[in-house]
PDB file of C-alpha atoms in Angstrom:
ATOM      1  CA  UNK A 171    -112.065-118.560-173.678  1.00  0.00           C
ATOM      2  CA  UNK A 172    -113.420-120.537-176.957  1.00  0.00           C
ATOM      3  CA  UNK A 173    -116.720-120.089-177.637  1.00  0.00           C
ATOM      4  CA  UNK A 174    -118.864-122.924-178.146  1.00  0.00           C
ATOM      5  CA  UNK A 175    -119.614-121.671-182.075  1.00  0.00           C
ATOM      6  CA  UNK A 176    -116.010-122.012-182.593  1.00  0.00           C
ATOM      7  CA  UNK A 177    -115.246-125.769-181.093  1.00  0.00           C
ATOM      8  CA  UNK A 178    -115.968-128.306-183.780  1.00  0.00           C
ATOM      9  CA  UNK A 179    -117.469-130.859-184.419  1.00  0.00           C
ATOM     10  CA  UNK A 180    -120.743-129.927-182.786  1.00  0.00           C
ATOM     11  CA  UNK A 181    -123.769-132.297-182.451  1.00  0.00           C
ATOM     12  CA  UNK A 182    -125.777-132.257-185.530  1.00  0.00           C
ATOM     13  CA  UNK A 183    -128.586-129.686-185.485  1.00  0.00           C
ATOM     14  CA  UNK A 184    -130.192-130.933-188.903  1.00  0.00           C
ATOM     15  CA  UNK A 185    -131.655-134.345-188.535  1.00  0.00           C
ATOM     16  CA  UNK A 186    -131.233-137.305-190.791  1.00  0.00           C
ATOM     17  CA  UNK A 187    -132.163-137.306-194.717  1.00  0.00           C
ATOM     18  CA  UNK A 188    -135.352-139.514-193.929  1.00  0.00           C
ATOM     19  CA  UNK A 189    -136.605-137.205-191.507  1.00  0.00           C
ATOM     20  CA  UNK A 190    -135.988-134.055-194.198  1.00  0.00           C
ATOM     21  CA  UNK A 191    -137.787-136.106-196.854  1.00  0.00           C
ATOM     22  CA  UNK A 192    -140.864-136.983-194.407  1.00  0.00           C
ATOM     23  CA  UNK A 193    -141.259-133.498-193.713  1.00  0.00           C
ATOM     24  CA  UNK A 194    -141.061-132.266-197.463  1.00  0.00           C
ATOM     25  CA  UNK A 195    -143.820-135.092-198.111  1.00  0.00           C
ATOM     26  CA  UNK A 196    -146.056-133.550-195.322  1.00  0.00           C
ATOM     27  CA  UNK A 197    -145.377-130.002-196.279  1.00  0.00           C
ATOM     28  CA  UNK A 198    -146.465-130.707-199.834  1.00  0.00           C
ATOM     29  CA  UNK A 199    -149.791-132.545-198.856  1.00  0.00           C
ATOM     30  CA  UNK A 200    -150.502-129.431-196.876  1.00  0.00           C
ATOM     31  CA  UNK A 201    -150.018-127.184-199.501  1.00  0.00           C
ATOM     32  CA  UNK A 202    -152.260-129.449-201.910  1.00  0.00           C
ATOM     33  CA  UNK A 203    -154.989-129.357-199.073  1.00  0.00           C
ATOM     34  CA  UNK A 204    -154.676-125.533-199.290  1.00  0.00           C
ATOM     35  CA  UNK A 205    -154.955-125.022-202.480  1.00  0.00           C
ATOM     36  CA  UNK A 206    -157.949-127.659-202.933  1.00  0.00           C
ATOM     37  CA  UNK A 207    -159.882-125.321-200.557  1.00  0.00           C
ATOM     38  CA  UNK A 208    -159.056-122.458-203.236  1.00  0.00           C
ATOM     39  CA  UNK A 209    -160.106-124.038-206.395  1.00  0.00           C
ATOM     40  CA  UNK A 210    -163.429-125.504-204.274  1.00  0.00           C
ATOM     41  CA  UNK A 211    -163.774-121.831-203.354  1.00  0.00           C
ATOM     42  CA  UNK A 212    -164.582-122.778-199.662  1.00  0.00           C
ATOM     43  CA  UNK A 213    -165.010-119.819-197.594  1.00  0.00           C
ATOM     44  CA  UNK A 214    -166.136-119.101-193.840  1.00  0.00           C
ATOM     45  CA  UNK A 215    -164.678-118.819-190.171  1.00  0.00           C
ATOM     46  CA  UNK A 216    -164.072-122.633-190.260  1.00  0.00           C
ATOM     47  CA  UNK A 217    -162.406-122.778-193.360  1.00  0.00           C
ATOM     48  CA  UNK A 218    -160.140-119.747-192.502  1.00  0.00           C
ATOM     49  CA  UNK A 219    -159.045-121.171-189.155  1.00  0.00           C
ATOM     50  CA  UNK A 220    -158.254-124.247-191.167  1.00  0.00           C
ATOM     51  CA  UNK A 221    -156.113-122.224-193.389  1.00  0.00           C
ATOM     52  CA  UNK A 222    -154.455-120.499-190.525  1.00  0.00           C
ATOM     53  CA  UNK A 223    -153.814-123.825-188.871  1.00  0.00           C
ATOM     54  CA  UNK A 224    -152.433-125.610-191.672  1.00  0.00           C
ATOM     55  CA  UNK A 225    -150.136-122.479-192.003  1.00  0.00           C
ATOM     56  CA  UNK A 226    -149.199-122.551-188.516  1.00  0.00           C
ATOM     57  CA  UNK A 227    -148.423-126.141-188.846  1.00  0.00           C
ATOM     58  CA  UNK A 228    -146.318-126.020-191.877  1.00  0.00           C
ATOM     59  CA  UNK A 229    -144.690-123.065-190.474  1.00  0.00           C
ATOM     60  CA  UNK A 230    -143.616-125.183-187.314  1.00  0.00           C
ATOM     61  CA  UNK A 231    -141.899-127.927-189.350  1.00  0.00           C
ATOM     62  CA  UNK A 232    -140.106-125.074-191.081  1.00  0.00           C
ATOM     63  CA  UNK A 233    -138.939-123.372-187.960  1.00  0.00           C
ATOM     64  CA  UNK A 234    -137.998-126.345-186.047  1.00  0.00           C
ATOM     65  CA  UNK A 235    -136.596-128.687-188.147  1.00  0.00           C
ATOM     66  CA  UNK A 236    -135.625-126.895-191.659  1.00  0.00           C
ATOM     67  CA  UNK A 237    -134.426-123.776-190.067  1.00  0.00           C
ATOM     68  CA  UNK A 238    -132.911-126.051-187.290  1.00  0.00           C
ATOM     69  CA  UNK A 239    -134.044-124.485-184.409  1.00  0.00           C
ATOM     70  CA  UNK A 240    -135.224-127.407-182.451  1.00  0.00           C
ATOM     71  CA  UNK A 241    -131.552-127.584-181.022  1.00  0.00           C
ATOM     72  CA  UNK A 242    -131.169-123.625-180.754  1.00  0.00           C
ATOM     73  CA  UNK A 243    -131.107-121.786-177.740  1.00  0.00           C
ATOM     74  CA  UNK A 244    -134.896-121.917-176.459  1.00  0.00           C
ATOM     75  CA  UNK A 245    -135.332-118.167-176.992  1.00  0.00           C
ATOM     76  CA  UNK A 246    -134.906-118.327-180.774  1.00  0.00           C
ATOM     77  CA  UNK A 247    -137.606-121.539-181.722  1.00  0.00           C
ATOM     78  CA  UNK A 248    -140.085-119.385-179.219  1.00  0.00           C
ATOM     79  CA  UNK A 249    -139.698-116.230-180.919  1.00  0.00           C
ATOM     80  CA  UNK A 250    -139.842-117.678-184.630  1.00  0.00           C
ATOM     81  CA  UNK A 251    -142.969-119.903-183.446  1.00  0.00           C
ATOM     82  CA  UNK A 252    -144.449-116.727-181.200  1.00  0.00           C
ATOM     83  CA  UNK A 253    -144.237-114.524-184.406  1.00  0.00           C
ATOM     84  CA  UNK A 254    -145.934-117.339-186.471  1.00  0.00           C
ATOM     85  CA  UNK A 255    -149.026-117.722-183.741  1.00  0.00           C
ATOM     86  CA  UNK A 256    -149.183-114.110-183.585  1.00  0.00           C
ATOM     87  CA  UNK A 257    -149.573-113.496-187.338  1.00  0.00           C
ATOM     88  CA  UNK A 258    -151.735-116.146-187.862  1.00  0.00           C
ATOM     89  CA  UNK A 259    -153.956-115.296-184.985  1.00  0.00           C
ATOM     90  CA  UNK A 260    -154.252-111.525-186.069  1.00  0.00           C
ATOM     91  CA  UNK A 261    -155.252-112.673-189.353  1.00  0.00           C
ATOM     92  CA  UNK A 262    -157.888-114.786-188.068  1.00  0.00           C
ATOM     93  CA  UNK A 263    -159.254-111.683-185.900  1.00  0.00           C
ATOM     94  CA  UNK A 264    -159.186-109.503-188.856  1.00  0.00           C
ATOM     95  CA  UNK A 265    -161.364-112.122-190.967  1.00  0.00           C
ATOM     96  CA  UNK A 266    -163.773-112.202-187.991  1.00  0.00           C
ATOM     97  CA  UNK A 267    -163.831-108.391-188.193  1.00  0.00           C
ATOM     98  CA  UNK A 268    -164.604-108.478-191.729  1.00  0.00           C
ATOM     99  CA  UNK A 269    -167.335-110.952-191.107  1.00  0.00           C
ATOM    100  CA  UNK A 270    -168.868-108.676-188.305  1.00  0.00           C
ATOM    101  CA  UNK A 271    -168.747-105.486-190.886  1.00  0.00           C
TER     102      UNK A 271
ATOM    103  CA  UNK B 161    -109.788-123.519-165.801  1.00  0.00           C
ATOM    104  CA  UNK B 162    -110.632-126.339-163.430  1.00  0.00           C
ATOM    105  CA  UNK B 163    -111.942-129.691-164.376  1.00  0.00           C
ATOM    106  CA  UNK B 164    -115.273-129.184-163.841  1.00  0.00           C
ATOM    107  CA  UNK B 165    -115.554-125.928-165.836  1.00  0.00           C
ATOM    108  CA  UNK B 166    -113.764-127.924-168.826  1.00  0.00           C
ATOM    109  CA  UNK B 167    -116.266-130.434-168.622  1.00  0.00           C
ATOM    110  CA  UNK B 168    -119.127-128.033-169.018  1.00  0.00           C
ATOM    111  CA  UNK B 169    -117.776-126.253-171.807  1.00  0.00           C
ATOM    112  CA  UNK B 170    -117.117-129.696-173.391  1.00  0.00           C
ATOM    113  CA  UNK B 171    -120.992-130.225-172.634  1.00  0.00           C
ATOM    114  CA  UNK B 172    -122.083-126.983-174.230  1.00  0.00           C
ATOM    115  CA  UNK B 173    -120.549-127.792-177.550  1.00  0.00           C
ATOM    116  CA  UNK B 174    -123.017-130.381-177.575  1.00  0.00           C
ATOM    117  CA  UNK B 175    -125.875-128.959-176.131  1.00  0.00           C
ATOM    118  CA  UNK B 176    -128.282-126.224-177.752  1.00  0.00           C
ATOM    119  CA  UNK B 177    -126.524-124.455-180.591  1.00  0.00           C
ATOM    120  CA  UNK B 178    -127.787-121.515-182.924  1.00  0.00           C
ATOM    121  CA  UNK B 179    -126.658-122.699-186.703  1.00  0.00           C
ATOM    122  CA  UNK B 180    -124.851-120.187-188.424  1.00  0.00           C
ATOM    123  CA  UNK B 181    -124.321-116.451-187.890  1.00  0.00           C
ATOM    124  CA  UNK B 182    -125.939-114.493-185.049  1.00  0.00           C
ATOM    125  CA  UNK B 183    -126.376-111.516-187.264  1.00  0.00           C
ATOM    126  CA  UNK B 184    -128.476-113.466-189.790  1.00  0.00           C
ATOM    127  CA  UNK B 185    -130.897-114.567-187.097  1.00  0.00           C
ATOM    128  CA  UNK B 186    -131.329-110.808-185.912  1.00  0.00           C
ATOM    129  CA  UNK B 187    -131.626-109.776-190.044  1.00  0.00           C
ATOM    130  CA  UNK B 188    -134.576-112.632-189.815  1.00  0.00           C
ATOM    131  CA  UNK B 189    -136.125-111.298-186.962  1.00  0.00           C
ATOM    132  CA  UNK B 190    -136.382-107.967-188.506  1.00  0.00           C
ATOM    133  CA  UNK B 191    -137.580-109.130-191.616  1.00  0.00           C
ATOM    134  CA  UNK B 192    -139.976-111.893-190.108  1.00  0.00           C
ATOM    135  CA  UNK B 193    -141.448-108.610-188.206  1.00  0.00           C
ATOM    136  CA  UNK B 194    -141.596-106.091-191.526  1.00  0.00           C
ATOM    137  CA  UNK B 195    -143.676-109.506-193.314  1.00  0.00           C
ATOM    138  CA  UNK B 196    -146.170-109.864-190.218  1.00  0.00           C
ATOM    139  CA  UNK B 197    -146.621-105.994-190.187  1.00  0.00           C
ATOM    140  CA  UNK B 198    -147.472-106.147-194.138  1.00  0.00           C
ATOM    141  CA  UNK B 199    -149.926-109.382-193.584  1.00  0.00           C
ATOM    142  CA  UNK B 200    -151.702-107.977-190.755  1.00  0.00           C
ATOM    143  CA  UNK B 201    -152.417-104.679-192.458  1.00  0.00           C
ATOM    144  CA  UNK B 202    -153.637-106.744-195.411  1.00  0.00           C
ATOM    145  CA  UNK B 203    -156.000-108.525-193.348  1.00  0.00           C
ATOM    146  CA  UNK B 204    -157.424-105.705-191.942  1.00  0.00           C
ATOM    147  CA  UNK B 205    -157.689-103.608-194.515  1.00  0.00           C
ATOM    148  CA  UNK B 206    -159.454-106.433-196.386  1.00  0.00           C
ATOM    149  CA  UNK B 207    -161.868-106.649-193.424  1.00  0.00           C
ATOM    150  CA  UNK B 208    -162.983-103.182-194.510  1.00  0.00           C
ATOM    151  CA  UNK B 209    -163.304-104.297-198.305  1.00  0.00           C
ATOM    152  CA  UNK B 210    -164.510-107.779-198.242  1.00  0.00           C
ATOM    153  CA  UNK B 211    -166.307-107.774-201.459  1.00  0.00           C
ATOM    154  CA  UNK B 212    -163.801-106.064-203.406  1.00  0.00           C
ATOM    155  CA  UNK B 213    -161.175-108.362-202.252  1.00  0.00           C
ATOM    156  CA  UNK B 214    -163.196-111.659-202.815  1.00  0.00           C
ATOM    157  CA  UNK B 215    -163.987-110.361-206.165  1.00  0.00           C
ATOM    158  CA  UNK B 216    -160.254-109.730-207.418  1.00  0.00           C
ATOM    159  CA  UNK B 217    -158.859-112.514-205.372  1.00  0.00           C
ATOM    160  CA  UNK B 218    -160.792-114.691-208.080  1.00  0.00           C
ATOM    161  CA  UNK B 219    -158.596-113.011-210.960  1.00  0.00           C
ATOM    162  CA  UNK B 220    -155.460-114.512-209.137  1.00  0.00           C
ATOM    163  CA  UNK B 221    -154.218-117.956-210.392  1.00  0.00           C
ATOM    164  CA  UNK B 222    -154.191-120.220-207.601  1.00  0.00           C
ATOM    165  CA  UNK B 223    -152.699-122.980-209.330  1.00  0.00           C
ATOM    166  CA  UNK B 224    -149.538-120.743-210.022  1.00  0.00           C
ATOM    167  CA  UNK B 225    -149.528-119.675-206.272  1.00  0.00           C
ATOM    168  CA  UNK B 226    -149.781-123.692-205.401  1.00  0.00           C
ATOM    169  CA  UNK B 227    -146.729-124.441-207.934  1.00  0.00           C
ATOM    170  CA  UNK B 228    -144.634-121.676-206.209  1.00  0.00           C
ATOM    171  CA  UNK B 229    -145.174-122.896-203.063  1.00  0.00           C
ATOM    172  CA  UNK B 230    -144.090-126.552-203.674  1.00  0.00           C
ATOM    173  CA  UNK B 231    -140.889-125.308-205.676  1.00  0.00           C
ATOM    174  CA  UNK B 232    -140.430-123.347-202.410  1.00  0.00           C
ATOM    175  CA  UNK B 233    -140.520-126.211-200.219  1.00  0.00           C
ATOM    176  CA  UNK B 234    -138.927-128.561-202.494  1.00  0.00           C
ATOM    177  CA  UNK B 235    -135.876-126.002-202.954  1.00  0.00           C
ATOM    178  CA  UNK B 236    -135.559-125.729-198.725  1.00  0.00           C
ATOM    179  CA  UNK B 237    -135.662-129.559-198.637  1.00  0.00           C
ATOM    180  CA  UNK B 238    -132.792-129.408-201.288  1.00  0.00           C
ATOM    181  CA  UNK B 239    -130.815-127.191-199.065  1.00  0.00           C
ATOM    182  CA  UNK B 240    -131.511-129.278-196.001  1.00  0.00           C
ATOM    183  CA  UNK B 241    -129.883-131.891-197.996  1.00  0.00           C
ATOM    184  CA  UNK B 242    -127.010-129.933-198.889  1.00  0.00           C
ATOM    185  CA  UNK B 243    -126.411-128.688-195.370  1.00  0.00           C
ATOM    186  CA  UNK B 244    -126.966-132.482-193.986  1.00  0.00           C
ATOM    187  CA  UNK B 245    -123.988-133.631-196.872  1.00  0.00           C
ATOM    188  CA  UNK B 246    -121.685-130.598-195.907  1.00  0.00           C
ATOM    189  CA  UNK B 247    -122.182-131.683-192.207  1.00  0.00           C
ATOM    190  CA  UNK B 248    -121.152-135.007-192.712  1.00  0.00           C
ATOM    191  CA  UNK B 249    -118.213-134.017-194.375  1.00  0.00           C
ATOM    192  CA  UNK B 250    -118.772-134.366-198.204  1.00  0.00           C
ATOM    193  CA  UNK B 251    -118.642-130.268-199.203  1.00  0.00           C
ATOM    194  CA  UNK B 252    -118.535-130.945-202.646  1.00  0.00           C
ATOM    195  CA  UNK B 253    -121.261-133.251-202.974  1.00  0.00           C
ATOM    196  CA  UNK B 254    -123.411-130.492-201.271  1.00  0.00           C
ATOM    197  CA  UNK B 255    -122.864-128.588-204.367  1.00  0.00           C
ATOM    198  CA  UNK B 256    -125.302-130.438-206.776  1.00  0.00           C
ATOM    199  CA  UNK B 257    -128.211-130.079-203.899  1.00  0.00           C
ATOM    200  CA  UNK B 258    -127.825-126.493-203.851  1.00  0.00           C
ATOM    201  CA  UNK B 259    -127.703-126.582-207.771  1.00  0.00           C
ATOM    202  CA  UNK B 260    -131.118-128.133-207.460  1.00  0.00           C
ATOM    203  CA  UNK B 261    -132.197-125.736-204.590  1.00  0.00           C
ATOM    204  CA  UNK B 262    -131.140-123.025-207.300  1.00  0.00           C
ATOM    205  CA  UNK B 263    -133.277-124.660-210.209  1.00  0.00           C
ATOM    206  CA  UNK B 264    -136.424-124.671-207.971  1.00  0.00           C
ATOM    207  CA  UNK B 265    -135.758-121.153-206.894  1.00  0.00           C
ATOM    208  CA  UNK B 266    -135.388-119.662-210.353  1.00  0.00           C
ATOM    209  CA  UNK B 267    -138.776-121.746-211.421  1.00  0.00           C
ATOM    210  CA  UNK B 268    -140.530-119.733-208.908  1.00  0.00           C
ATOM    211  CA  UNK B 269    -139.155-116.574-210.393  1.00  0.00           C
ATOM    212  CA  UNK B 270    -140.309-117.811-213.867  1.00  0.00           C
ATOM    213  CA  UNK B 271    -143.508-118.464-212.593  1.00  0.00           C
ATOM    214  CA  UNK B 272    -143.970-115.206-210.996  1.00  0.00           C
ATOM    215  CA  UNK B 273    -142.879-113.253-214.045  1.00  0.00           C
ATOM    216  CA  UNK B 274    -145.684-115.199-215.990  1.00  0.00           C
ATOM    217  CA  UNK B 275    -148.188-113.981-213.357  1.00  0.00           C
ATOM    218  CA  UNK B 276    -146.997-110.648-213.154  1.00  0.00           C
ATOM    219  CA  UNK B 277    -146.712-110.204-217.115  1.00  0.00           C
ATOM    220  CA  UNK B 278    -150.626-111.760-217.238  1.00  0.00           C
ATOM    221  CA  UNK B 279    -151.570-109.070-214.709  1.00  0.00           C
ATOM    222  CA  UNK B 280    -150.020-106.237-216.580  1.00  0.00           C
ATOM    223  CA  UNK B 281    -151.247-107.460-219.788  1.00  0.00           C
ATOM    224  CA  UNK B 282    -154.588-107.061-218.222  1.00  0.00           C
ATOM    225  CA  UNK B 283    -153.931-103.304-217.641  1.00  0.00           C
ATOM    226  CA  UNK B 284    -153.434-103.980-213.950  1.00  0.00           C
ATOM    227  CA  UNK B 285    -151.189-101.572-211.936  1.00  0.00           C
ATOM    228  CA  UNK B 286    -150.351-100.680-208.405  1.00  0.00           C
ATOM    229  CA  UNK B 287    -153.130 -97.953-208.627  1.00  0.00           C
ATOM    230  CA  UNK B 288    -155.664-100.246-210.103  1.00  0.00           C
ATOM    231  CA  UNK B 289    -157.771-101.046-206.459  1.00  0.00           C
ATOM    232  CA  UNK B 290    -156.420-101.661-202.962  1.00  0.00           C
ATOM    233  CA  UNK B 291    -156.710-105.111-203.333  1.00  0.00           C
ATOM    234  CA  UNK B 292    -154.045-105.007-206.461  1.00  0.00           C
ATOM    235  CA  UNK B 293    -151.896-102.466-204.506  1.00  0.00           C
ATOM    236  CA  UNK B 294    -151.564-105.096-201.930  1.00  0.00           C
ATOM    237  CA  UNK B 295    -151.299-108.256-204.340  1.00  0.00           C
ATOM    238  CA  UNK B 296    -148.173-106.522-206.414  1.00  0.00           C
ATOM    239  CA  UNK B 297    -146.674-104.743-203.454  1.00  0.00           C
ATOM    240  CA  UNK B 298    -146.574-107.928-201.225  1.00  0.00           C
ATOM    241  CA  UNK B 299    -145.655-110.419-203.485  1.00  0.00           C
ATOM    242  CA  UNK B 300    -142.952-108.203-205.382  1.00  0.00           C
ATOM    243  CA  UNK B 301    -141.387-107.420-201.779  1.00  0.00           C
ATOM    244  CA  UNK B 302    -141.002-111.348-201.162  1.00  0.00           C
ATOM    245  CA  UNK B 303    -140.047-111.581-205.183  1.00  0.00           C
ATOM    246  CA  UNK B 304    -136.936-109.386-204.153  1.00  0.00           C
ATOM    247  CA  UNK B 305    -136.216-111.474-201.263  1.00  0.00           C
ATOM    248  CA  UNK B 306    -136.147-114.698-203.427  1.00  0.00           C
ATOM    249  CA  UNK B 307    -133.716-112.859-205.943  1.00  0.00           C
ATOM    250  CA  UNK B 308    -131.261-112.303-203.034  1.00  0.00           C
ATOM    251  CA  UNK B 309    -131.727-115.707-201.857  1.00  0.00           C
ATOM    252  CA  UNK B 310    -130.781-117.253-205.291  1.00  0.00           C
ATOM    253  CA  UNK B 311    -127.964-114.863-205.241  1.00  0.00           C
ATOM    254  CA  UNK B 312    -126.686-116.557-201.763  1.00  0.00           C
ATOM    255  CA  UNK B 313    -127.416-119.896-202.909  1.00  0.00           C
ATOM    256  CA  UNK B 314    -125.541-119.225-205.947  1.00  0.00           C
ATOM    257  CA  UNK B 315    -122.307-118.034-203.394  1.00  0.00           C
ATOM    258  CA  UNK B 316    -123.048-121.226-201.334  1.00  0.00           C
ATOM    259  CA  UNK B 317    -122.878-123.382-204.264  1.00  0.00           C
ATOM    260  CA  UNK B 318    -119.356-121.833-205.210  1.00  0.00           C
ATOM    261  CA  UNK B 319    -118.387-122.741-201.453  1.00  0.00           C
ATOM    262  CA  UNK B 320    -119.604-126.040-201.689  1.00  0.00           C
ATOM    263  CA  UNK B 321    -118.107-127.104-205.014  1.00  0.00           C
ATOM    264  CA  UNK B 322    -114.631-125.586-203.921  1.00  0.00           C
ATOM    265  CA  UNK B 323    -114.715-127.711-200.651  1.00  0.00           C
ATOM    266  CA  UNK B 324    -115.193-124.837-198.173  1.00  0.00           C
ATOM    267  CA  UNK B 325    -117.740-126.464-196.084  1.00  0.00           C
ATOM    268  CA  UNK B 326    -117.212-129.436-193.611  1.00  0.00           C
ATOM    269  CA  UNK B 327    -118.203-130.255-189.830  1.00  0.00           C
ATOM    270  CA  UNK B 328    -115.831-127.725-188.905  1.00  0.00           C
ATOM    271  CA  UNK B 329    -116.926-124.884-190.972  1.00  0.00           C
ATOM    272  CA  UNK B 330    -120.510-125.074-191.312  1.00  0.00           C
ATOM    273  CA  UNK B 331    -120.871-121.338-190.501  1.00  0.00           C
ATOM    274  CA  UNK B 332    -121.299-119.919-194.127  1.00  0.00           C
ATOM    275  CA  UNK B 333    -123.984-122.578-195.374  1.00  0.00           C
ATOM    276  CA  UNK B 334    -125.984-122.755-192.189  1.00  0.00           C
ATOM    277  CA  UNK B 335    -126.264-118.950-192.787  1.00  0.00           C
ATOM    278  CA  UNK B 336    -127.460-118.833-196.089  1.00  0.00           C
ATOM    279  CA  UNK B 337    -129.467-121.868-195.302  1.00  0.00           C
ATOM    280  CA  UNK B 338    -131.346-120.050-192.679  1.00  0.00           C
ATOM    281  CA  UNK B 339    -132.446-116.729-194.797  1.00  0.00           C
ATOM    282  CA  UNK B 340    -133.652-119.272-197.525  1.00  0.00           C
ATOM    283  CA  UNK B 341    -136.141-120.806-195.056  1.00  0.00           C
ATOM    284  CA  UNK B 342    -137.241-117.567-193.808  1.00  0.00           C
ATOM    285  CA  UNK B 343    -137.758-116.634-197.560  1.00  0.00           C
ATOM    286  CA  UNK B 344    -140.111-119.967-197.307  1.00  0.00           C
ATOM    287  CA  UNK B 345    -141.419-119.176-194.142  1.00  0.00           C
ATOM    288  CA  UNK B 346    -143.123-116.074-195.404  1.00  0.00           C
ATOM    289  CA  UNK B 347    -144.702-117.413-198.485  1.00  0.00           C
ATOM    290  CA  UNK B 348    -146.232-120.136-196.281  1.00  0.00           C
ATOM    291  CA  UNK B 349    -148.558-117.566-194.997  1.00  0.00           C
ATOM    292  CA  UNK B 350    -148.697-114.971-197.928  1.00  0.00           C
ATOM    293  CA  UNK B 351    -150.131-117.936-200.305  1.00  0.00           C
ATOM    294  CA  UNK B 352    -153.231-118.710-198.264  1.00  0.00           C
ATOM    295  CA  UNK B 353    -153.927-115.073-197.369  1.00  0.00           C
ATOM    296  CA  UNK B 354    -153.748-113.652-200.386  1.00  0.00           C
ATOM    297  CA  UNK B 355    -154.722-116.510-202.852  1.00  0.00           C
ATOM    298  CA  UNK B 356    -157.051-118.538-200.588  1.00  0.00           C
ATOM    299  CA  UNK B 357    -158.925-116.864-197.717  1.00  0.00           C
ATOM    300  CA  UNK B 358    -162.220-115.733-198.633  1.00  0.00           C
TER     301      UNK B 358
END
């Protein structure tokens, strides 16, 4: 019995060059936004929520498209996105704890 | 094998598929777990030393951090293009994309070395403060992953150059690509967490 991994040619998991380029542009735009927040010295719970949301959104693009987990067995994108969500949420929680201290 | 099971296995080949070697994905999960723990420990330690962390964060060069983010993202884009080109059956055409990805990764290393040199020149070390201990150890842990990633990209470049990859042989290039994107992914949290959040 052959495994599906050794049965080429497989369906493409890697999308098109246009899609990859648009995602790159979105990632760069999001990075500029994060940098701008830093340069302005913006702070506070809303800004931290914004920073973590941007990080999560960027991570989602990397995980689903660049890592090509969009077409992987569901367990894999769920684990990666779950990790991203958990870490960003814990950072947010720690920030909130710092405010209360 | 019955005709039904034969058609099922044919379907499987076009259904959901984990790119690259299964082993690299377990390695990536272990890495994500390690980085995740470090990030959360940093965040909760910061919660107990907010003033110190906010004051010393101002000594970091955010622009260098942002430039390095752009370099890693651009490098990841180039790796995606290399994988796409190889998948289309043009292994040798993937080589220049991988060379460009390597150049961006090397650019990251150069920027980081300048950043470290500036800090070391200012007398900052692991024992200077809790903040600098975290800044230096977390970024250096990531830096070592970038170095390993560059070695992997160089191996992929060599494979592409010799025509190794194609639609029927994607395992090597997909495995290396997955690792490189993981290095990118953790930096996407590290940059706002250490350089920007205050």
